[in-house]
Short mmCIF file of C-alpha atoms in Angstrom, two decimals:
data_model
loop_
_atom_site.label_atom_id
_atom_site.label_comp_id
_atom_site.label_asym_id
_atom_site.label_seq_id
_atom_site.Cartn_x
_atom_site.Cartn_y
_atom_site.Cartn_z
CA UNK Y 179 -0.01 0.01 0.01
CA UNK Y 180 1.32 3.45 -0.89
CA UNK Y 181 1.98 5.92 1.89
CA UNK Y 182 0.98 9.55 1.35
CA UNK Y 183 2.76 12.64 2.73
CA UNK Y 184 0.46 15.70 2.43
CA UNK Y 185 1.65 19.02 3.88
CA UNK Y 186 -1.15 20.92 2.06
CA UNK Y 187 -3.07 20.53 -1.17
CA UNK Y 188 -3.81 22.83 -4.12
CA UNK Y 189 -5.99 22.25 -7.16
CA UNK Y 190 -3.59 23.48 -9.85
CA UNK Y 191 -2.58 22.30 -13.30
CA UNK Y 192 0.45 20.01 -13.26
CA UNK Y 193 3.68 20.45 -15.19
CA UNK Y 194 5.02 16.96 -15.74
CA UNK Y 195 8.37 15.95 -17.14
CA UNK Y 196 10.12 12.59 -17.35
CA UNK Y 197 12.58 11.84 -14.55
CA UNK Y 198 16.11 12.94 -15.32
CA UNK Y 199 19.56 12.27 -13.83
CA UNK Y 200 19.23 14.03 -10.48
CA UNK Y 201 15.70 12.90 -9.68
CA UNK Y 202 16.54 9.33 -10.70
CA UNK Y 203 19.53 9.31 -8.38
CA UNK Y 204 17.24 10.27 -5.51
CA UNK Y 205 14.64 7.70 -6.64
CA UNK Y 206 12.09 10.47 -7.32
CA UNK Y 207 9.49 10.12 -10.07
CA UNK Y 208 6.35 11.90 -11.22
CA UNK Y 209 7.64 15.31 -10.09
CA UNK Y 210 5.49 18.36 -10.90
CA UNK Y 211 5.71 21.96 -9.78
CA UNK Y 212 2.71 24.33 -10.05
CA UNK Y 213 2.14 27.98 -9.20
CA UNK Y 214 -1.02 29.95 -8.48
CA UNK Y 215 -2.00 32.87 -6.20
CA UNK Y 216 1.57 33.32 -4.95
CA UNK Y 217 1.73 29.65 -3.90
CA UNK Y 218 3.99 26.92 -5.28
CA UNK Y 219 3.04 23.26 -5.01
CA UNK Y 220 5.58 20.44 -5.24
CA UNK Y 221 4.27 16.95 -6.08
CA UNK Y 222 6.54 13.89 -6.37
CA UNK Y 223 6.81 10.20 -5.58
CA UNK Y 224 9.78 9.00 -3.54
CA UNK Y 225 10.54 5.25 -3.80
CA UNK Y 226 12.28 3.97 -0.65
CA UNK Y 227 12.77 0.58 -2.33
CA UNK Y 228 15.46 2.14 -4.49
CA UNK Y 229 17.64 3.19 -1.58
CA UNK Y 230 20.53 0.95 -0.43
CA UNK Y 231 21.48 2.05 3.08
CA UNK Y 232 23.60 0.60 5.85
CA UNK Y 233 21.47 -0.84 8.63
CA UNK Y 234 22.07 2.01 11.10
CA UNK Y 235 21.73 4.90 8.60
CA UNK Y 236 18.81 7.31 8.17
CA UNK Y 237 18.53 9.62 5.14
CA UNK Y 238 16.43 12.78 5.50
CA UNK Y 239 15.35 14.32 2.15
CA UNK Y 240 14.29 17.95 2.63
CA UNK Y 241 12.92 19.79 -0.46
CA UNK Y 242 13.80 23.49 -0.54
CA UNK Y 243 12.55 26.29 -2.74
CA UNK Y 244 15.60 28.47 -3.39
CA UNK Y 245 15.93 31.82 -5.21
CA UNK Y 246 18.90 34.14 -5.52
CA UNK Y 247 17.90 35.98 -2.36
CA UNK Y 248 15.72 33.68 -0.28
CA UNK Y 249 14.74 30.07 0.45
CA UNK Y 250 11.81 28.14 1.87
CA UNK Y 251 12.22 24.72 3.48
CA UNK Y 252 9.51 22.08 3.04
CA UNK Y 253 8.70 19.08 5.27
CA UNK Y 254 11.16 16.16 4.82
CA UNK Y 255 10.86 12.52 3.76
CA UNK Y 256 12.88 10.11 5.94
CA UNK Y 257 14.19 6.69 4.90
CA UNK Y 258 16.04 4.27 7.24
CA UNK Y 259 18.17 1.14 6.98
CA UNK Y 260 16.92 -2.12 8.53
CA UNK Y 261 18.27 -1.76 12.07
CA UNK Y 262 17.55 2.00 12.22
CA UNK Y 263 13.97 1.49 11.03
CA UNK Y 264 13.26 -1.24 13.64
CA UNK Y 265 14.86 0.79 16.41
CA UNK Y 266 12.95 3.97 15.60
CA UNK Y 267 9.59 2.24 15.27
CA UNK Y 268 10.13 -0.12 18.28
CA UNK Y 269 11.06 2.76 20.57
CA UNK Y 270 8.13 4.85 19.37
CA UNK Y 271 10.37 7.56 17.95
CA UNK Y 272 8.84 7.21 14.49
CA UNK Y 273 5.94 5.39 12.84
CA UNK Y 274 5.72 3.65 9.43
CA UNK Y 275 3.69 6.69 8.25
CA UNK Y 276 6.61 9.07 8.69
CA UNK Y 277 9.62 6.75 8.27
CA UNK Y 278 10.09 4.46 5.30
CA UNK Y 279 12.31 1.42 5.16
CA UNK Y 280 15.07 1.42 2.60
CA UNK Y 281 14.98 -1.40 0.06
CA UNK Y 282 11.36 -2.43 0.58
CA UNK Y 283 9.25 0.49 1.82
CA UNK Y 284 6.08 1.55 -0.02
CA UNK Y 285 6.29 4.60 -2.37
CA UNK Y 286 5.71 7.96 -0.63
CA UNK Y 287 3.29 10.30 -2.43
CA UNK Y 288 4.55 13.74 -1.48
CA UNK Y 289 2.64 17.01 -1.92
CA UNK Y 290 3.50 20.34 -0.31
CA UNK Y 291 2.31 23.91 -0.97
CA UNK Y 292 4.27 26.91 0.26
CA UNK Y 293 3.77 30.65 -0.02
CA UNK Y 294 6.09 32.57 -2.31
CA UNK Y 295 6.24 36.05 -3.79
CA UNK Y 296 7.64 37.49 -6.98
CA UNK Y 297 11.15 36.91 -5.56
CA UNK Y 298 10.71 33.22 -6.44
CA UNK Y 299 9.66 33.81 -10.06
CA UNK Y 300 13.08 32.46 -11.05
CA UNK Y 301 14.18 29.76 -8.62
CA UNK Y 302 15.07 26.06 -8.04
CA UNK Y 303 13.83 23.07 -6.13
CA UNK Y 304 16.81 21.59 -4.33
CA UNK Y 305 16.73 18.41 -2.23
CA UNK Y 306 18.98 18.51 0.81
CA UNK Y 307 19.93 14.98 1.86
CA UNK Y 308 21.22 14.51 5.42
CA UNK Y 309 22.62 11.04 6.28
CA UNK Y 310 23.01 10.19 9.98
CA UNK Y 311 23.62 6.97 11.94
CA UNK Y 312 21.63 6.01 15.05
CA UNK Y 313 24.77 4.61 16.62
CA UNK Y 314 26.50 8.02 16.33
CA UNK Y 315 29.49 6.12 15.05
CA UNK Y 316 30.22 8.44 12.11
CA UNK Y 317 29.87 12.12 11.22
CA UNK Y 318 26.65 13.24 9.51
CA UNK Y 319 26.84 13.65 5.72
CA UNK Y 320 24.92 16.41 3.86
CA UNK Y 321 24.40 16.84 0.09
CA UNK Y 322 22.47 19.33 -2.07
CA UNK Y 323 20.89 18.13 -5.32
CA UNK Y 324 18.95 20.46 -7.69
CA UNK Y 325 15.90 18.65 -9.06
CA UNK Y 326 13.95 21.38 -10.86
CA UNK Y 327 14.59 24.78 -12.48
CA UNK Y 328 11.58 27.12 -12.21
CA UNK Y 329 10.82 30.20 -14.27
CA UNK Y 330 7.49 31.88 -13.53
CA UNK Y 331 8.45 35.31 -14.79
CA UNK Y 332 5.55 36.95 -16.68
CA UNK Y 333 5.53 36.11 -20.36
CA UNK Y 334 5.03 39.07 -22.68
CA UNK Y 335 2.74 38.48 -25.62
CA UNK Y 336 4.08 39.03 -29.12
CA UNK Y 337 1.06 39.62 -31.36
CA UNK Y 338 1.65 40.66 -34.96
CA UNK Y 339 1.02 44.27 -35.96
CA UNK Y 340 -1.15 44.57 -39.05
CA UNK Y 341 -0.19 47.54 -41.20
CA UNK Y 342 -2.61 48.41 -44.01
CA UNK Y 343 -1.56 49.79 -47.38
CA UNK Y 344 -3.41 53.05 -48.15
CA UNK Y 345 -5.63 53.17 -51.18
CA UNK Y 346 -3.65 54.52 -54.08
CA UNK Y 347 -4.71 57.70 -55.80
CA UNK Y 348 -3.96 58.46 -59.41
CA UNK Y 349 -3.62 62.15 -58.62
CA UNK Y 350 -2.02 64.01 -55.75
CA UNK Y 351 -4.29 66.95 -55.15
CA UNK Y 352 -3.93 68.90 -51.92
CA UNK Y 353 -5.79 71.75 -50.27
CA UNK Y 354 -4.47 74.41 -47.91
CA UNK Y 355 -7.01 76.55 -46.09
CA UNK Y 356 -7.19 79.21 -43.43
CA UNK Y 357 -8.97 82.29 -42.10
CA UNK Y 358 -7.92 85.92 -42.10
CA UNK Y 359 -9.67 88.34 -39.74
CA UNK Y 360 -9.31 91.54 -41.78
CA UNK Y 361 -10.90 94.46 -40.02
CA UNK Y 362 -13.05 96.79 -42.13
CA UNK Y 363 -14.56 100.04 -40.99
CA UNK Y 364 -18.29 99.96 -40.40
CA UNK Y 365 -20.21 99.93 -43.68
CA UNK Y 366 -17.01 100.13 -45.79
CA UNK Y 367 -15.49 97.61 -48.27
CA UNK Y 368 -11.99 99.04 -48.84
CA UNK Y 369 -9.06 97.78 -46.78
CA UNK Y 370 -7.95 100.30 -44.20
CA UNK Y 371 -4.20 99.96 -43.54
CA UNK Y 372 -4.43 102.12 -40.43
CA UNK Y 373 -5.77 99.06 -38.65
CA UNK Y 374 -2.49 97.51 -37.47
CA UNK Y 375 -3.65 93.91 -37.73
CA UNK Y 376 -4.68 94.03 -41.36
CA UNK Y 377 -1.15 93.76 -42.76
CA UNK Y 378 -0.47 90.61 -40.73
CA UNK Y 379 -3.78 89.00 -41.67
CA UNK Y 380 -3.27 89.65 -45.40
CA UNK Y 381 0.33 88.46 -45.21
CA UNK Y 382 -0.94 85.18 -43.77
CA UNK Y 383 -2.85 84.54 -47.00
CA UNK Y 384 0.12 85.61 -49.15
CA UNK Y 385 2.59 83.46 -47.25
CA UNK Y 386 0.40 80.40 -47.75
CA UNK Y 387 -0.08 81.10 -51.46
CA UNK Y 388 3.54 81.92 -52.10
CA UNK Y 389 4.73 78.80 -50.24
CA UNK Y 390 2.83 76.70 -52.77
CA UNK Y 391 4.00 78.92 -55.63
CA UNK Y 392 7.63 78.39 -54.63
CA UNK Y 393 7.19 74.63 -54.43
CA UNK Y 394 8.90 73.38 -57.58
CA UNK Y 395 6.96 70.12 -57.55
CA UNK Y 396 3.53 71.77 -57.15
CA UNK Y 397 1.11 73.42 -59.53
CA UNK Y 398 -1.60 75.73 -58.16
CA UNK Y 399 -4.94 74.99 -59.78
CA UNK Y 400 -7.38 77.26 -57.94
CA UNK Y 401 -7.64 79.81 -55.14
CA UNK Y 402 -10.98 80.31 -53.40
CA UNK Y 403 -11.76 83.37 -51.29
CA UNK Y 404 -14.98 83.56 -49.27
CA UNK Y 405 -15.84 86.78 -47.42
CA UNK Y 406 -18.16 86.93 -44.40
CA UNK Y 407 -20.01 89.86 -42.86
CA UNK Y 408 -21.39 89.93 -39.32
CA UNK Y 409 -25.20 89.75 -38.78
CA UNK Y 410 -25.91 93.43 -38.09
CA UNK Y 411 -27.66 96.12 -40.08
CA UNK Y 412 -29.79 95.37 -43.13
CA UNK Y 413 -29.43 92.11 -44.99
CA UNK Y 414 -29.11 93.85 -48.36
CA UNK Y 415 -26.24 95.98 -47.06
CA UNK Y 416 -24.54 92.89 -45.62
CA UNK Y 417 -24.74 91.23 -49.04
CA UNK Y 418 -22.96 94.29 -50.49
CA UNK Y 419 -20.35 94.37 -47.70
CA UNK Y 420 -19.49 90.64 -47.87
CA UNK Y 421 -19.11 90.71 -51.63
CA UNK Y 422 -17.18 93.97 -51.74
CA UNK Y 423 -14.80 93.02 -48.99
CA UNK Y 424 -14.08 89.68 -50.68
CA UNK Y 425 -13.21 91.53 -53.92
CA UNK Y 426 -10.92 93.87 -52.00
CA UNK Y 427 -8.97 90.92 -50.55
CA UNK Y 428 -8.80 89.27 -53.98
CA UNK Y 429 -7.38 92.43 -55.59
CA UNK Y 430 -4.71 92.67 -52.90
CA UNK Y 431 -3.69 89.03 -53.20
CA UNK Y 432 -3.70 89.09 -57.02
CA UNK Y 433 -1.57 92.25 -57.05
CA UNK Y 434 1.05 90.61 -54.80
CA UNK Y 435 1.30 87.22 -56.51
CA UNK Y 436 1.96 85.99 -60.02
CA UNK Y 437 -1.03 83.75 -60.69
CA UNK Y 438 -3.40 84.38 -63.60
CA UNK Y 439 -6.82 85.88 -62.80
CA UNK Y 440 -8.52 82.68 -63.98
CA UNK Y 441 -7.51 80.68 -60.93
CA UNK Y 442 -9.22 83.04 -58.46
CA UNK Y 443 -12.77 82.22 -57.36
CA UNK Y 444 -14.79 84.31 -54.92
CA UNK Y 445 -17.94 83.89 -52.92
CA UNK Y 446 -19.52 85.62 -49.97
CA UNK Y 447 -21.73 84.95 -46.94
CA UNK Y 448 -23.80 88.04 -45.99
CA UNK Y 449 -24.24 87.10 -42.32
CA UNK Y 450 -22.02 84.59 -40.51
CA UNK Y 451 -24.67 82.94 -38.35
CA UNK Y 452 -22.66 79.72 -38.38
CA UNK Y 453 -19.69 81.50 -36.84
CA UNK Y 454 -21.89 83.04 -34.17
CA UNK Y 455 -23.40 79.64 -33.36
CA UNK Y 456 -19.93 78.11 -33.03
CA UNK Y 457 -18.89 80.86 -30.61
CA UNK Y 458 -22.02 80.37 -28.51
CA UNK Y 459 -21.49 76.62 -28.29
CA UNK Y 460 -17.91 77.08 -27.09
CA UNK Y 461 -18.62 79.87 -24.57
CA UNK Y 462 -20.95 79.84 -21.56
CA UNK Y 463 -22.71 83.08 -22.44
CA UNK Y 464 -26.05 83.90 -20.75
CA UNK Y 465 -29.01 82.74 -22.83
CA UNK Y 466 -26.86 80.81 -25.28
CA UNK Y 467 -29.22 77.82 -25.48
CA UNK Y 468 -32.08 80.05 -26.63
CA UNK Y 469 -29.81 81.89 -29.07
CA UNK Y 470 -28.53 78.64 -30.57
CA UNK Y 471 -32.13 77.45 -30.92
CA UNK Y 472 -32.96 80.73 -32.73
CA UNK Y 473 -30.07 80.30 -35.17
CA UNK Y 474 -31.12 76.73 -35.92
CA UNK Y 475 -34.65 77.84 -36.73
CA UNK Y 476 -34.69 78.10 -40.52
CA UNK Y 477 -38.25 79.40 -40.70
CA UNK Y 478 -37.15 83.00 -40.08
CA UNK Y 479 -36.38 84.75 -43.42
CA UNK Y 480 -32.79 85.83 -43.96
CA UNK Y 481 -33.84 89.37 -44.71
CA UNK Y 482 -35.35 89.87 -41.23
CA UNK Y 483 -33.38 87.39 -39.16
CA UNK Y 484 -30.99 89.98 -37.72
CA UNK Y 485 -33.80 92.37 -36.72
CA UNK Y 486 -35.72 89.56 -35.03
CA UNK Y 487 -32.60 88.36 -33.23
CA UNK Y 488 -31.79 91.83 -31.89
CA UNK Y 489 -35.37 92.31 -30.71
CA UNK Y 490 -35.55 88.90 -29.06
CA UNK Y 491 -32.22 89.24 -27.23
CA UNK Y 492 -31.89 92.93 -26.34
CA UNK Y 493 -29.71 92.30 -23.28
CA UNK Y 494 -27.30 89.92 -24.97
CA UNK Y 495 -26.99 91.79 -28.29
CA UNK Y 496 -24.72 94.69 -27.19
CA UNK Y 497 -22.15 92.27 -25.76
CA UNK Y 498 -22.12 90.18 -28.91
CA UNK Y 499 -21.85 93.26 -31.11
CA UNK Y 500 -18.80 94.54 -29.23
CA UNK Y 501 -17.00 91.29 -28.48
CA UNK Y 502 -18.01 88.64 -30.97
CA UNK Y 503 -19.14 90.29 -34.18
CA UNK Y 504 -15.69 91.66 -35.16
CA UNK Y 505 -14.41 88.06 -35.48
CA UNK Y 506 -17.35 87.24 -37.77
CA UNK Y 507 -16.02 89.67 -40.39
CA UNK Y 508 -13.39 87.46 -41.98
CA UNK Y 509 -12.15 86.04 -45.25
CA UNK Y 510 -11.61 82.27 -45.61
CA UNK Y 511 -9.22 81.01 -48.22
CA UNK Y 512 -8.47 77.65 -49.81
CA UNK Y 513 -5.73 76.78 -52.27
CA UNK Y 514 -5.95 73.66 -54.37
CA UNK Y 515 -2.71 72.43 -55.90
CA UNK Y 516 -1.34 69.33 -57.58
CA UNK Y 517 2.02 67.70 -56.74
CA UNK Y 518 3.95 65.33 -58.95
CA UNK Y 519 4.33 61.71 -57.85
CA UNK Y 520 7.55 60.28 -56.37
CA UNK Y 521 8.63 56.74 -57.10
CA UNK Y 522 12.18 56.61 -55.75
CA UNK Y 523 12.53 55.87 -52.04
CA UNK Y 524 15.55 58.09 -51.64
CA UNK Y 525 13.69 60.99 -53.19
CA UNK Y 526 10.74 60.36 -50.87
CA UNK Y 527 13.16 60.35 -47.95
CA UNK Y 528 14.60 63.71 -49.05
CA UNK Y 529 11.15 65.24 -49.54
CA UNK Y 530 10.06 64.10 -46.07
CA UNK Y 531 12.96 66.10 -44.66
CA UNK Y 532 12.38 69.20 -46.76
CA UNK Y 533 8.69 69.41 -47.71
CA UNK Y 534 6.66 66.55 -46.23
CA UNK Y 535 3.34 68.07 -47.31
CA UNK Y 536 4.23 67.03 -50.86
CA UNK Y 537 3.93 63.34 -49.94
CA UNK Y 538 0.92 61.12 -50.33
CA UNK Y 539 0.00 58.36 -47.89
CA UNK Y 540 1.19 55.77 -50.42
CA UNK Y 541 4.59 57.39 -50.70
CA UNK Y 542 5.00 57.51 -46.92
CA UNK Y 543 3.93 53.86 -46.76
CA UNK Y 544 6.50 52.99 -49.42
CA UNK Y 545 9.19 54.75 -47.37
CA UNK Y 546 8.21 52.92 -44.20
CA UNK Y 547 8.35 49.56 -45.93
CA UNK Y 548 11.89 50.29 -47.07
CA UNK Y 549 13.03 50.74 -43.42
CA UNK Y 550 13.88 48.22 -40.76
CA UNK Y 551 10.59 47.39 -38.99
CA UNK Y 552 10.49 49.09 -35.62
CA UNK Y 553 13.36 51.48 -36.48
CA UNK Y 554 13.18 55.22 -35.75
CA UNK Y 555 12.69 56.06 -39.43
CA UNK Y 556 10.02 53.39 -39.78
CA UNK Y 557 8.11 54.94 -36.88
CA UNK Y 558 8.70 58.47 -38.15
CA UNK Y 559 7.16 57.70 -41.55
CA UNK Y 560 3.93 56.40 -40.02
CA UNK Y 561 3.72 59.21 -37.46
CA UNK Y 562 4.26 61.77 -40.22
CA UNK Y 563 1.41 60.24 -42.23
CA UNK Y 564 -0.95 60.63 -39.25
CA UNK Y 565 0.09 64.26 -38.73
CA UNK Y 566 -0.35 65.18 -42.40
CA UNK Y 567 -3.60 63.24 -42.78
CA UNK Y 568 -5.25 63.44 -39.33
CA UNK Y 569 -8.67 62.44 -40.64
CA UNK Y 570 -7.49 59.43 -42.62
CA UNK Y 571 -8.46 56.12 -40.98
CA UNK Y 572 -5.59 54.14 -42.48
CA UNK Y 573 -2.98 56.74 -41.48
CA UNK Y 574 -4.18 56.69 -37.87
CA UNK Y 575 -4.33 52.87 -37.82
CA UNK Y 576 -0.74 52.45 -39.08
CA UNK Y 577 0.56 55.17 -36.75
CA UNK Y 578 -1.19 53.44 -33.82
CA UNK Y 579 0.52 50.14 -34.73
CA UNK Y 580 3.87 51.90 -34.88
CA UNK Y 581 3.27 53.59 -31.53
CA UNK Y 582 2.40 50.24 -29.94
CA UNK Y 583 5.55 48.72 -31.39
CA UNK Y 584 7.50 51.48 -29.61
CA UNK Y 585 5.61 50.97 -26.33
CA UNK Y 586 3.68 54.27 -26.53
CA UNK Y 587 0.31 52.78 -25.60
CA UNK Y 588 -1.50 56.00 -24.58
CA UNK Y 589 -0.63 57.57 -27.92
CA UNK Y 590 -1.76 54.40 -29.73
CA UNK Y 591 -5.11 54.58 -27.98
CA UNK Y 592 -5.64 58.19 -29.09
CA UNK Y 593 -4.78 57.29 -32.68
CA UNK Y 594 -7.10 54.27 -32.68
CA UNK Y 595 -9.95 56.56 -31.63
CA UNK Y 596 -9.57 58.07 -35.11
CA UNK Y 597 -9.05 54.78 -36.96
CA UNK Y 598 -12.69 53.79 -37.52
CA UNK Y 599 -14.34 50.47 -36.74
CA UNK Y 600 -13.39 48.18 -39.62
CA UNK Y 601 -11.93 44.72 -38.85
CA UNK Y 602 -8.33 46.00 -38.98
CA UNK Y 603 -9.07 48.66 -36.40
CA UNK Y 604 -10.84 46.14 -34.17
CA UNK Y 605 -7.83 43.86 -34.45
CA UNK Y 606 -5.45 46.70 -33.54
CA UNK Y 607 -7.55 47.54 -30.48
CA UNK Y 608 -7.34 43.87 -29.47
CA UNK Y 609 -3.54 43.97 -29.80
CA UNK Y 610 -3.45 47.14 -27.68
CA UNK Y 611 -5.52 45.39 -25.01
CA UNK Y 612 -3.01 42.53 -25.01
CA UNK Y 613 -0.08 44.91 -24.63
CA UNK Y 614 -1.82 46.70 -21.74
CA UNK Y 615 -2.64 43.37 -20.01
CA UNK Y 616 -6.41 43.51 -20.46
CA UNK Y 617 -6.64 39.97 -21.80
CA UNK Y 618 -10.42 39.58 -21.41
CA UNK Y 619 -11.07 42.70 -23.51
CA UNK Y 620 -8.39 41.61 -25.99
CA UNK Y 621 -10.00 38.20 -26.43
CA UNK Y 622 -13.42 39.75 -27.09
CA UNK Y 623 -12.03 42.11 -29.75
CA UNK Y 624 -9.86 39.49 -31.43
CA UNK Y 625 -12.74 37.05 -31.67
CA UNK Y 626 -14.65 39.74 -33.58
CA UNK Y 627 -11.65 40.39 -35.80
CA UNK Y 628 -11.26 36.67 -36.53
CA UNK Y 629 -14.95 36.40 -37.35
CA UNK Y 630 -14.54 39.31 -39.78
CA UNK Y 631 -11.66 37.64 -41.57
CA UNK Y 632 -8.48 39.18 -40.15
CA UNK Y 633 -5.92 36.36 -40.59
CA UNK Y 634 -3.61 37.53 -37.76
CA UNK Y 635 -6.39 37.35 -35.17
CA UNK Y 636 -5.90 33.64 -34.48
CA UNK Y 637 -2.21 34.11 -33.82
CA UNK Y 638 -2.98 36.88 -31.36
CA UNK Y 639 -5.54 34.67 -29.60
CA UNK Y 640 -2.88 31.97 -29.36
CA UNK Y 641 -0.63 34.53 -27.68
CA UNK Y 642 -3.31 35.21 -25.09
CA UNK Y 643 -3.53 31.48 -24.38
CA UNK Y 644 0.24 31.29 -24.05
CA UNK Y 645 0.32 34.18 -21.55
CA UNK Y 646 -2.51 32.70 -19.49
CA UNK Y 647 -0.93 29.26 -19.47
CA UNK Y 648 2.42 30.69 -18.45
CA UNK Y 649 0.84 32.57 -15.52
CA UNK Y 650 -0.16 29.20 -14.01
CA UNK Y 651 2.31 26.73 -15.42
CA UNK Y 652 5.40 28.75 -16.10
CA UNK Y 653 8.52 27.03 -17.35
CA UNK Y 654 9.54 24.02 -15.23
CA UNK Y 655 12.53 21.86 -16.09
CA UNK Y 656 12.91 18.65 -14.13
CA UNK Y 657 16.57 17.74 -13.64
#
């Protein structure tokens, strides 16, 4: 009948390995080491029948959990020669349940669970064997035998990053836009240079236009100018002011650039209600909810809207007139231009250093693919694409993957917020959840991505399984 030694029990998965040299020499078989909830459990079978001891000798086998800085001793297994066994049992010093007889004793089923912290993530099981004689006729003999190498250090998942090639475009057409707050005198359409800010505002438009003009790889195709008047006075007069002021800005820009008149296009908005609404939404002004509701009401005719607004909000109107309306008198501009395509990687690299706005998403993707994955230039190309094309789903997705690869997880999360909800974006969010140790969320997202046909999803799910298994089983090598 087998004897059982049970210090404590734990219901954990076993890590089994065939007996090797050291365990065989100690007549140990079936050894397993498990970890869970900062506890380590050692299971093994010790076969006393394999021991050949002198009659008076007793061997005490003490398992020890040993790390670089600490150790934990477990209860021992004791095996005695013939005379020592009879003497110990006869004198009541031991019983057959705690002392086995060498050469013919029943196998001892040993199981012991001990507490351990992170300091034992990398450690060993060592058996200390102490041989003594009951006759005290010789000095005790002690030996240390490693029987298992343990490695429970956390395993980091290595999911694949899925970069997506941007959709190619036959033409590289870009737009630059902005707003100039040129101040006009009340009821006038000519530019008054005595207003100090007007020079700077007009120069902003010219600098933008001339930057494109001086770009040797670009061709300007059109320049749009849209003038806005504030919602005050009569509607008919505001129509005149918005149109006249737009023409004044156009004449200034045309006189200070070299483009033909045919590329200029003008339009005007008599009353910038949209600008007023935007200001009200962004500022906690008294009565703003009612004023926004008024602006959204399209049943009021344009010709009388301003008069009705002023009558309905007599207390708020003076403040808006003095503090908000000046900013509603502005000129918006947009420049459309075409840039030639680049096919050589070295040329793309040069352009990214000198004039990155000339590059398309495809060209930046081509540059990234020519770099060492994970390198600084590889990362820079994807980050540049996201900065130049902040509303492009693919640019944000690829930049998020690159950020994750560099360990910048908060940045990756912000980029993925702008990457849409297609299967590739769902997969990337699953990878981010893995890298931030939210395995339950990661599994949910990756199952969706796998269902939607992302081929890398299964590999990422396998990584989750590997991490979870390692947390319980770790790496155990029986010696």
